Structures are given as structure tokens and as C-alpha cells.
PDB file of C-alpha atoms in Angstrom:
ATOM      1  CA  GLY A   1      13.414 -18.824 -24.559  1.00 55.00           C
ATOM      2  CA  ILE A   2      15.508 -16.153 -22.872  1.00 48.00           C
ATOM      3  CA  GLY A   3      12.642 -15.369 -20.473  1.00 53.00           C
ATOM      4  CA  LYS A   4      12.708 -18.896 -19.045  1.00 56.00           C
ATOM      5  CA  VAL A   5      16.499 -18.788 -18.721  1.00 50.00           C
ATOM      6  CA  ALA A   6      16.362 -15.466 -16.847  1.00 48.00           C
ATOM      7  CA  ALA A   7      13.583 -16.696 -14.556  1.00 52.00           C
ATOM      8  CA  GLU A   8      15.508 -19.896 -13.778  1.00 53.00           C
ATOM      9  CA  PHE A   9      18.697 -17.918 -13.090  1.00 45.00           C
ATOM     10  CA  CYS A  10      16.837 -15.681 -10.626  1.00 48.00           C
ATOM     11  CA  ARG A  11      15.316 -18.727  -8.912  1.00 56.00           C
ATOM     12  CA  TRP A  12      18.702 -20.488  -8.702  1.00 45.00           C
ATOM     13  CA  ARG A  13      20.452 -17.407  -7.261  1.00 49.00           C
ATOM     14  CA  GLY A  14      17.594 -16.716  -4.867  1.00 52.00           C
ATOM     15  CA  LEU A  15      16.966 -13.370  -6.531  1.00 56.00           C
ATOM     16  CA  ARG A  16      13.533 -11.825  -6.148  1.00 73.00           C
ATOM     17  CA  ALA A  17      12.192  -8.807  -7.988  1.00 84.00           C
ATOM     18  CA  ILE A  18      11.172  -5.877  -5.778  1.00 90.00           C
ATOM     19  CA  LYS A  19       7.828  -4.636  -7.106  1.00 95.00           C
ATOM     20  CA  ALA A  20       6.280  -1.745  -5.200  1.00 95.00           C
ATOM     21  CA  ALA A  21       4.165   1.361  -5.679  1.00 96.00           C
ATOM     22  CA  ILE A  22       4.104   4.575  -3.676  1.00 96.00           C
ATOM     23  CA  VAL A  23       0.782   6.381  -3.774  1.00 96.00           C
ATOM     24  CA  GLY A  24      -0.612   9.486  -2.149  1.00 95.00           C
ATOM     25  CA  PRO A  25      -1.894  12.991  -2.819  1.00 95.00           C
ATOM     26  CA  PRO A  26       0.156  15.455  -4.896  1.00 94.00           C
ATOM     27  CA  GLY A  27       2.912  17.067  -2.847  1.00 93.00           C
ATOM     28  CA  SER A  28       3.059  14.296  -0.256  1.00 94.00           C
ATOM     29  CA  GLY A  29       6.627  13.331  -1.140  1.00 92.00           C
ATOM     30  CA  LYS A  30       6.041  10.319  -3.396  1.00 94.00           C
ATOM     31  CA  SER A  31       9.027  11.005  -5.653  1.00 93.00           C
ATOM     32  CA  PHE A  32      11.432  11.500  -2.739  1.00 92.00           C
ATOM     33  CA  HIS A  33      10.376   8.256  -1.057  1.00 93.00           C
ATOM     34  CA  ALA A  34      10.259   6.332  -4.350  1.00 95.00           C
ATOM     35  CA  GLN A  35      13.774   7.456  -5.307  1.00 95.00           C
ATOM     36  CA  THR A  36      15.119   6.559  -1.859  1.00 94.00           C
ATOM     37  CA  VAL A  37      13.627   3.052  -1.972  1.00 93.00           C
ATOM     38  CA  ALA A  38      14.681   2.501  -5.602  1.00 94.00           C
ATOM     39  CA  GLU A  39      18.286   3.462  -4.858  1.00 93.00           C
ATOM     40  CA  HIS A  40      18.358   1.224  -1.787  1.00 91.00           C
ATOM     41  CA  PHE A  41      17.219  -1.851  -3.743  1.00 89.00           C
ATOM     42  CA  ASN A  42      18.915  -0.815  -7.021  1.00 89.00           C
ATOM     43  CA  VAL A  43      15.725  -1.086  -9.065  1.00 93.00           C
ATOM     44  CA  PRO A  44      14.143   1.334 -11.588  1.00 95.00           C
ATOM     45  CA  HIS A  45      12.321   4.369 -10.191  1.00 97.00           C
ATOM     46  CA  LEU A  46       9.364   4.784 -12.539  1.00 97.00           C
ATOM     47  CA  LYS A  47       7.662   8.172 -12.601  1.00 95.00           C
ATOM     48  CA  ILE A  48       4.438   8.179 -14.588  1.00 94.00           C
ATOM     49  CA  ALA A  49       5.621  11.292 -16.473  1.00 92.00           C
ATOM     50  CA  ASP A  50       8.816   9.496 -17.519  1.00 95.00           C
ATOM     51  CA  ILE A  51       6.888   6.391 -18.604  1.00 96.00           C
ATOM     52  CA  ILE A  52       4.716   8.549 -20.867  1.00 96.00           C
ATOM     53  CA  LYS A  53       7.736  10.473 -22.208  1.00 95.00           C
ATOM     54  CA  ASP A  54       9.578   7.239 -23.054  1.00 96.00           C
ATOM     55  CA  PHE A  55       6.484   5.881 -24.797  1.00 97.00           C
ATOM     56  CA  GLU A  56       6.004   9.019 -26.878  1.00 96.00           C
ATOM     57  CA  GLU A  57       9.684   9.261 -27.859  1.00 96.00           C
ATOM     58  CA  ASP A  58      10.148   5.576 -28.671  1.00 95.00           C
ATOM     59  CA  PRO A  59      11.243   5.468 -32.338  1.00 94.00           C
ATOM     60  CA  LYS A  60      10.010   1.878 -32.736  1.00 93.00           C
ATOM     61  CA  LYS A  61       6.262   2.325 -32.340  1.00 94.00           C
ATOM     62  CA  ASP A  62       3.845  -0.413 -33.328  1.00 96.00           C
ATOM     63  CA  GLU A  63       0.477   0.230 -34.973  1.00 96.00           C
ATOM     64  CA  TRP A  64      -1.350   0.781 -31.673  1.00 97.00           C
ATOM     65  CA  ALA A  65       1.223   3.290 -30.442  1.00 97.00           C
ATOM     66  CA  GLU A  66       1.066   5.172 -33.745  1.00 97.00           C
ATOM     67  CA  GLU A  67      -2.726   5.395 -33.435  1.00 97.00           C
ATOM     68  CA  VAL A  68      -2.417   6.739 -29.888  1.00 97.00           C
ATOM     69  CA  MET A  69       0.049   9.407 -30.970  1.00 97.00           C
ATOM     70  CA  ALA A  70      -2.139  10.361 -33.929  1.00 97.00           C
ATOM     71  CA  LYS A  71      -5.082  10.951 -31.583  1.00 96.00           C
ATOM     72  CA  LYS A  72      -2.921  13.134 -29.355  1.00 96.00           C
ATOM     73  CA  ALA A  73      -1.632  15.133 -32.339  1.00 96.00           C
ATOM     74  CA  GLU A  74      -5.196  15.651 -33.568  1.00 96.00           C
ATOM     75  CA  TYR A  75      -6.342  16.906 -30.158  1.00 95.00           C
ATOM     76  CA  VAL A  76      -3.383  19.285 -29.842  1.00 94.00           C
ATOM     77  CA  GLU A  77      -3.992  20.642 -33.343  1.00 94.00           C
ATOM     78  CA  ASN A  78      -7.717  21.168 -32.713  1.00 94.00           C
ATOM     79  CA  THR A  79      -7.204  22.983 -29.412  1.00 92.00           C
ATOM     80  CA  LYS A  80      -4.052  25.027 -30.055  1.00 88.00           C
ATOM     81  CA  ASP A  81      -6.000  28.225 -30.740  1.00 87.00           C
ATOM     82  CA  LYS A  82      -8.705  27.659 -28.105  1.00 87.00           C
ATOM     83  CA  LYS A  83      -8.229  29.793 -25.020  1.00 84.00           C
ATOM     84  CA  GLY A  84      -8.482  27.801 -21.796  1.00 79.00           C
ATOM     85  CA  ALA A  85      -8.449  24.419 -23.540  1.00 82.00           C
ATOM     86  CA  GLU A  86      -7.499  21.493 -21.317  1.00 85.00           C
ATOM     87  CA  PRO A  87      -4.090  19.942 -22.054  1.00 87.00           C
ATOM     88  CA  PHE A  88      -4.153  16.485 -23.607  1.00 92.00           C
ATOM     89  CA  ARG A  89      -4.459  13.624 -21.123  1.00 93.00           C
ATOM     90  CA  TYR A  90      -4.534   9.904 -21.844  1.00 96.00           C
ATOM     91  CA  ASP A  91      -7.703   8.076 -20.903  1.00 96.00           C
ATOM     92  CA  THR A  92      -7.523   5.437 -18.158  1.00 96.00           C
ATOM     93  CA  ILE A  93      -7.349   2.398 -20.456  1.00 97.00           C
ATOM     94  CA  THR A  94      -4.707   3.867 -22.768  1.00 97.00           C
ATOM     95  CA  LEU A  95      -2.537   5.011 -19.863  1.00 98.00           C
ATOM     96  CA  ALA A  96      -2.848   1.567 -18.248  1.00 98.00           C
ATOM     97  CA  LYS A  97      -1.620  -0.094 -21.441  1.00 98.00           C
ATOM     98  CA  ILE A  98       1.329   2.308 -21.644  1.00 97.00           C
ATOM     99  CA  VAL A  99       2.268   1.448 -18.050  1.00 98.00           C
ATOM    100  CA  GLN A 100       1.850  -2.283 -18.684  1.00 97.00           C
ATOM    101  CA  ARG A 101       4.238  -2.116 -21.624  1.00 96.00           C
ATOM    102  CA  ARG A 102       6.878  -0.436 -19.452  1.00 97.00           C
ATOM    103  CA  LEU A 103       6.516  -3.001 -16.674  1.00 96.00           C
ATOM    104  CA  GLN A 104       6.947  -5.833 -19.172  1.00 95.00           C
ATOM    105  CA  ALA A 105      10.506  -4.683 -19.920  1.00 93.00           C
ATOM    106  CA  ASN A 106      13.098  -7.236 -18.783  1.00 90.00           C
ATOM    107  CA  VAL A 107      14.637  -4.923 -16.194  1.00 91.00           C
ATOM    108  CA  CYS A 108      11.258  -4.599 -14.455  1.00 93.00           C
ATOM    109  CA  ARG A 109      10.351  -8.266 -14.799  1.00 89.00           C
ATOM    110  CA  TYR A 110      13.570  -9.581 -13.264  1.00 85.00           C
ATOM    111  CA  ARG A 111      14.815  -6.760 -11.009  1.00 88.00           C
ATOM    112  CA  GLY A 112      11.568  -5.047 -10.170  1.00 93.00           C
ATOM    113  CA  PHE A 113      10.411  -1.430  -9.987  1.00 96.00           C
ATOM    114  CA  ILE A 114       9.193   1.337  -7.708  1.00 96.00           C
ATOM    115  CA  LEU A 115       6.142   3.017  -9.247  1.00 97.00           C
ATOM    116  CA  ASP A 116       5.876   6.698  -8.371  1.00 95.00           C
ATOM    117  CA  GLY A 117       2.481   8.394  -8.483  1.00 89.00           C
ATOM    118  CA  TYR A 118       0.620   5.631 -10.268  1.00 95.00           C
ATOM    119  CA  PRO A 119      -1.997   4.307  -9.904  1.00 96.00           C
ATOM    120  CA  ARG A 120      -3.970   7.270  -8.561  1.00 94.00           C
ATOM    121  CA  SER A 121      -7.420   5.703  -8.345  1.00 94.00           C
ATOM    122  CA  PHE A 122      -9.298   2.433  -7.889  1.00 94.00           C
ATOM    123  CA  GLU A 123     -10.167   2.632 -11.588  1.00 95.00           C
ATOM    124  CA  GLU A 124      -6.498   2.831 -12.604  1.00 96.00           C
ATOM    125  CA  VAL A 125      -5.616  -0.200 -10.461  1.00 96.00           C
ATOM    126  CA  GLU A 126      -8.323  -2.225 -12.196  1.00 95.00           C
ATOM    127  CA  ALA A 127      -7.245  -1.074 -15.659  1.00 96.00           C
ATOM    128  CA  ALA A 128      -3.514  -1.745 -15.243  1.00 97.00           C
ATOM    129  CA  PHE A 129      -3.233  -4.615 -12.782  1.00 97.00           C
ATOM    130  CA  LEU A 130      -6.422  -6.671 -12.829  1.00 96.00           C
ATOM    131  CA  LYS A 131      -8.122  -8.980 -15.311  1.00 94.00           C
ATOM    132  CA  LYS A 132     -11.358 -10.925 -15.419  1.00 92.00           C
ATOM    133  CA  LYS A 133     -11.029 -14.034 -13.316  1.00 86.00           C
ATOM    134  CA  VAL A 134     -10.941 -17.226 -15.333  1.00 80.00           C
ATOM    135  CA  LYS A 135     -13.481 -19.588 -13.827  1.00 69.00           C
ATOM    136  CA  THR A 136     -13.062 -23.312 -13.584  1.00 67.00           C
ATOM    137  CA  ALA A 137     -15.601 -25.497 -15.386  1.00 59.00           C
ATOM    138  CA  GLU A 138     -17.375 -26.133 -12.086  1.00 64.00           C
ATOM    139  CA  GLU A 139     -17.526 -22.420 -11.213  1.00 56.00           C
ATOM    140  CA  GLY A 140     -18.847 -21.649 -14.710  1.00 53.00           C
ATOM    141  CA  GLU A 141     -21.642 -24.182 -14.350  1.00 56.00           C
ATOM    142  CA  GLU A 142     -22.591 -22.766 -10.935  1.00 61.00           C
ATOM    143  CA  ALA A 143     -22.692 -19.223 -12.340  1.00 52.00           C
ATOM    144  CA  GLU A 144     -24.897 -20.313 -15.236  1.00 57.00           C
ATOM    145  CA  ALA A 145     -27.266 -22.066 -12.812  1.00 53.00           C
ATOM    146  CA  GLU A 146     -27.498 -18.930 -10.648  1.00 58.00           C
ATOM    147  CA  GLU A 147     -28.224 -16.758 -13.697  1.00 56.00           C
ATOM    148  CA  ALA A 148     -30.969 -19.150 -14.779  1.00 56.00           C
ATOM    149  CA  GLU A 149     -32.574 -18.998 -11.318  1.00 63.00           C
ATOM    150  CA  GLU A 150     -32.469 -15.187 -11.182  1.00 59.00           C
ATOM    151  CA  GLY A 151     -34.132 -14.890 -14.582  1.00 58.00           C
ATOM    152  CA  ALA A 152     -33.916 -12.339 -17.354  1.00 55.00           C
ATOM    153  CA  GLY A 153     -34.780  -9.395 -15.098  1.00 56.00           C
ATOM    154  CA  ALA A 154     -31.728  -9.796 -12.900  1.00 53.00           C
ATOM    155  CA  VAL A 155     -29.265  -6.893 -12.631  1.00 54.00           C
ATOM    156  CA  GLU A 156     -25.984  -7.624 -14.364  1.00 58.00           C
ATOM    157  CA  THR A 157     -23.195  -8.019 -11.815  1.00 65.00           C
ATOM    158  CA  LYS A 158     -19.621  -6.845 -12.241  1.00 71.00           C
ATOM    159  CA  PRO A 159     -17.271  -9.685 -13.267  1.00 79.00           C
ATOM    160  CA  GLU A 160     -14.943 -10.999 -10.596  1.00 88.00           C
ATOM    161  CA  MET A 161     -11.396  -9.716 -11.053  1.00 90.00           C
ATOM    162  CA  GLU A 162      -8.000 -11.161 -10.234  1.00 94.00           C
ATOM    163  CA  ALA A 163      -4.482  -9.757 -10.221  1.00 94.00           C
ATOM    164  CA  ILE A 164      -2.153  -9.887 -13.208  1.00 95.00           C
ATOM    165  CA  ALA A 165       0.560 -11.566 -11.155  1.00 92.00           C
ATOM    166  CA  GLU A 166       3.522 -10.557 -13.313  1.00 92.00           C
ATOM    167  CA  LEU A 167       2.580  -6.849 -13.228  1.00 95.00           C
ATOM    168  CA  ILE A 168       0.861  -5.935  -9.968  1.00 96.00           C
ATOM    169  CA  PRO A 169       3.031  -4.397  -7.223  1.00 96.00           C
ATOM    170  CA  GLU A 170       3.554  -6.801  -4.325  1.00 93.00           C
ATOM    171  CA  PHE A 171       3.839  -3.989  -1.787  1.00 94.00           C
ATOM    172  CA  VAL A 172       2.247  -0.545  -1.606  1.00 96.00           C
ATOM    173  CA  VAL A 173       3.175   2.475   0.507  1.00 95.00           C
ATOM    174  CA  SER A 174       0.322   4.935   0.976  1.00 95.00           C
ATOM    175  CA  LEU A 175       1.438   8.416   2.027  1.00 95.00           C
ATOM    176  CA  ARG A 176      -1.173  10.259   4.069  1.00 93.00           C
ATOM    177  CA  ALA A 177      -0.915  14.026   4.377  1.00 92.00           C
ATOM    178  CA  SER A 178      -3.127  17.079   4.733  1.00 93.00           C
ATOM    179  CA  GLU A 179      -3.795  19.535   1.936  1.00 94.00           C
ATOM    180  CA  GLU A 180      -1.838  22.216   3.810  1.00 94.00           C
ATOM    181  CA  PHE A 181       1.200  19.939   4.168  1.00 94.00           C
ATOM    182  CA  CYS A 182       1.120  18.993   0.478  1.00 94.00           C
ATOM    183  CA  LYS A 183       0.649  22.568  -0.698  1.00 94.00           C
ATOM    184  CA  LEU A 184       3.636  23.760   1.342  1.00 93.00           C
ATOM    185  CA  ASN A 185       5.767  21.051  -0.259  1.00 91.00           C
ATOM    186  CA  VAL A 186       4.706  22.022  -3.782  1.00 92.00           C
ATOM    187  CA  MET A 187       5.056  25.757  -3.201  1.00 91.00           C
ATOM    188  CA  SER A 188       8.590  25.220  -1.833  1.00 90.00           C
ATOM    189  CA  ILE A 189       9.772  23.967  -5.249  1.00 85.00           C
ATOM    190  CA  PRO A 190      11.989  26.657  -6.856  1.00 86.00           C
ATOM    191  CA  ALA A 191      10.166  28.648  -9.539  1.00 82.00           C
ATOM    192  CA  ALA A 192      12.725  27.665 -12.177  1.00 80.00           C
ATOM    193  CA  GLU A 193      12.007  23.971 -11.560  1.00 82.00           C
ATOM    194  CA  ALA A 194       8.222  24.439 -11.378  1.00 75.00           C
ATOM    195  CA  GLU A 195       7.979  26.416 -14.629  1.00 76.00           C
ATOM    196  CA  GLY A 196       6.196  24.453 -17.341  1.00 73.00           C
ATOM    197  CA  THR A 197       5.071  21.729 -14.930  1.00 78.00           C
ATOM    198  CA  HIS A 198       1.896  21.136 -12.930  1.00 81.00           C
ATOM    199  CA  ASN A 199       3.737  22.123  -9.733  1.00 83.00           C
ATOM    200  CA  THR A 200       2.036  25.505  -9.611  1.00 86.00           C
ATOM    201  CA  GLU A 201      -0.655  26.658  -7.212  1.00 88.00           C
ATOM    202  CA  ASP A 202      -3.403  26.153  -9.791  1.00 88.00           C
ATOM    203  CA  GLY A 203      -1.956  22.827 -10.860  1.00 88.00           C
ATOM    204  CA  PHE A 204      -1.768  21.671  -7.252  1.00 92.00           C
ATOM    205  CA  LYS A 205      -5.392  22.676  -6.570  1.00 93.00           C
ATOM    206  CA  ARG A 206      -6.597  20.737  -9.612  1.00 92.00           C
ATOM    207  CA  ARG A 207      -4.604  17.614  -8.805  1.00 93.00           C
ATOM    208  CA  PHE A 208      -5.448  17.626  -5.098  1.00 95.00           C
ATOM    209  CA  ALA A 209      -9.158  18.049  -5.854  1.00 94.00           C
ATOM    210  CA  LYS A 210      -8.922  15.060  -8.221  1.00 93.00           C
ATOM    211  CA  TRP A 211      -7.191  12.996  -5.532  1.00 95.00           C
ATOM    212  CA  VAL A 212      -9.936  13.807  -3.017  1.00 94.00           C
ATOM    213  CA  GLN A 213     -12.616  12.972  -5.580  1.00 94.00           C
ATOM    214  CA  THR A 214     -11.121   9.542  -6.310  1.00 93.00           C
ATOM    215  CA  ASN A 215      -9.806   8.613  -2.843  1.00 94.00           C
ATOM    216  CA  GLU A 216     -11.540  10.507  -0.068  1.00 90.00           C
ATOM    217  CA  THR A 217     -15.244  10.449  -0.915  1.00 88.00           C
ATOM    218  CA  PRO A 218     -17.662   7.819   0.427  1.00 88.00           C
ATOM    219  CA  GLU A 219     -18.997   6.973  -3.048  1.00 88.00           C
ATOM    220  CA  VAL A 220     -15.599   5.926  -4.438  1.00 89.00           C
ATOM    221  CA  PRO A 221     -13.280   3.300  -2.893  1.00 91.00           C
ATOM    222  CA  PRO A 222      -9.707   4.573  -2.422  1.00 93.00           C
ATOM    223  CA  VAL A 223      -6.813   3.267  -4.492  1.00 94.00           C
ATOM    224  CA  VAL A 224      -5.390   1.253  -1.575  1.00 94.00           C
ATOM    225  CA  GLU A 225      -8.639  -0.680  -1.146  1.00 94.00           C
ATOM    226  CA  CYS A 226      -8.267  -2.242  -4.575  1.00 93.00           C
ATOM    227  CA  PHE A 227      -4.804  -3.512  -3.653  1.00 95.00           C
ATOM    228  CA  GLN A 228      -6.047  -4.773  -0.285  1.00 95.00           C
ATOM    229  CA  ASN A 229      -8.836  -6.659  -2.041  1.00 93.00           C
ATOM    230  CA  GLN A 230      -6.103  -8.550  -3.892  1.00 93.00           C
ATOM    231  CA  LYS A 231      -4.261  -9.344  -0.612  1.00 94.00           C
ATOM    232  CA  ILE A 232      -1.478  -6.859  -1.411  1.00 94.00           C
ATOM    233  CA  GLU A 233       0.219  -5.493   1.692  1.00 93.00           C
ATOM    234  CA  VAL A 234      -0.305  -1.750   2.171  1.00 95.00           C
ATOM    235  CA  LEU A 235       1.764   0.376   4.547  1.00 94.00           C
ATOM    236  CA  GLU A 236      -0.073   3.524   5.618  1.00 93.00           C
ATOM    237  CA  LEU A 237       2.514   6.237   6.307  1.00 91.00           C
ATOM    238  CA  PRO A 238       1.146   9.416   7.932  1.00 91.00           C
ATOM    239  CA  LEU A 239       3.244  12.500   7.166  1.00 84.00           C
ATOM    240  CA  GLN A 240       1.361  15.198   9.052  1.00 68.00           C
ATOM    241  CA  ASP A 241       3.665  17.991  10.250  1.00 56.00           C
ATOM    242  CA  LYS A 242       6.727  16.280   8.745  1.00 52.00           C
ATOM    243  CA  LYS A 243       8.843  17.234   5.781  1.00 52.00           C
ATOM    244  CA  ALA A 244       9.175  14.691   2.963  1.00 49.00           C
ATOM    245  CA  GLU A 245      12.912  14.300   3.679  1.00 50.00           C
ATOM    246  CA  GLU A 246      12.146  13.132   7.227  1.00 50.00           C
TER     247      GLU A 246
END
């Protein structure tokens, strides 16, 4: 098929897809860095907001996509007259599937991509880029023997996971910045550009609190740890007292 031809062409020409993700708290400069890297390597710069927009506006939706959009429409209809209602947000599994579909496009498979602002949590990494590890016959027999020894009262353990090789970023840049630094970046966005987006003071507070909850609390492993567990190289880039453009 055409996929095999494209893969062989890339191998013959020594071409290698650049697959990377830039993660960090809101306001840390992810989009600036992602755009710079994407332009340098001439690969798609994928913002999570744009991925969602493209999915929602795709005129050729399959049955699953139609069901997803129907659920969103129902939520919007049921909350339109409710004061203070939360805006619609995709659950982790649905969002992961939307991202997976985008990364399976030929341009991403053969040229690569720079993911901007996704994944934001350990949970999102698992949902989008990991799968249950397929055990060999020998490993399966060993696991069954261990379960038999532990007995019926044993606590169920989490299945071992492995990377989805064709989707997972091969390199991750983690931007590290203080809340004050990030807030100054967000508040410096012109009002005309920030209108109708989450780049407001309240929006920043909500998103930063969510980042801390999922990345900077002892009970929850940070997003970069999930990549490191899969032997993905992570570059920690501290941005304290620097502007994003620097």
C-alpha cells in the first residue's frame, strides 16, 4: 500500500520524522517555542485547540465522531441558560482519540509534528500514547503462576503499559516557570487577542491550578515522568526571570 511505499522512500532517502512535544504550565511560552521548532524543522505545529477545531469542523465524520459531537451539542443545549455553567470539555479518553486521529495523518506520520500544550498530565500520556503491553507466551504463563500463588484475595495490579511507537513523541521539552512568570506572560497578551479565550486572569488561575494539581503534587506523578518511564528523552528548560522570546 501507499503507506509502505512512503515508509520505504523515507528510509531510502534517510528521512526521519521529527516527533516532539512541548509541555509546561499555562503562560510558560509553549506556543512560541513550539512554533519556532516547527518552523526550523518544517513540520506541523499542532496546538490542541486547533486539533479539536479541525475535528469538530471536519465534514467527513464517521459514526464515532458524530456521537461525540451529539454529546457536546446536548451538553451545550442543557447548560445554555444555566448561570455559571462550566464550558464543555472533552473527557481524557475522547480527547486522546481525537489527538491520535490527527497524529495518524500522513503528514505527521512521515514528516513529524511538534505538539503544543498536550499532553498536560500523566493520565493524558497514558490515554493517548500508551497501550497494554502484549506479553509473550512465557510471560503470560509466569503471570498466571504468580496470580495462582497470591490467591483470590490478592489486590489487582495495574497492567504493564508500553508505548504506541508510531504515535508517541520521541523527544519532550518541559518548560519550567513560576506562577508569577506565567501570569505576566498571559496578562501581556493584548485584550483584543485575549477576548473570548482562556487567556484571562480567571482563565489563567483555573488552568495553572489544574497544572499544579496534575504535575506538582506528591500524590500525582508529573507528565514528564510518564515519558521518562518509556525511555523518552526529556529536556528540562527553566525559564525563571526570562521572557518566552529569549
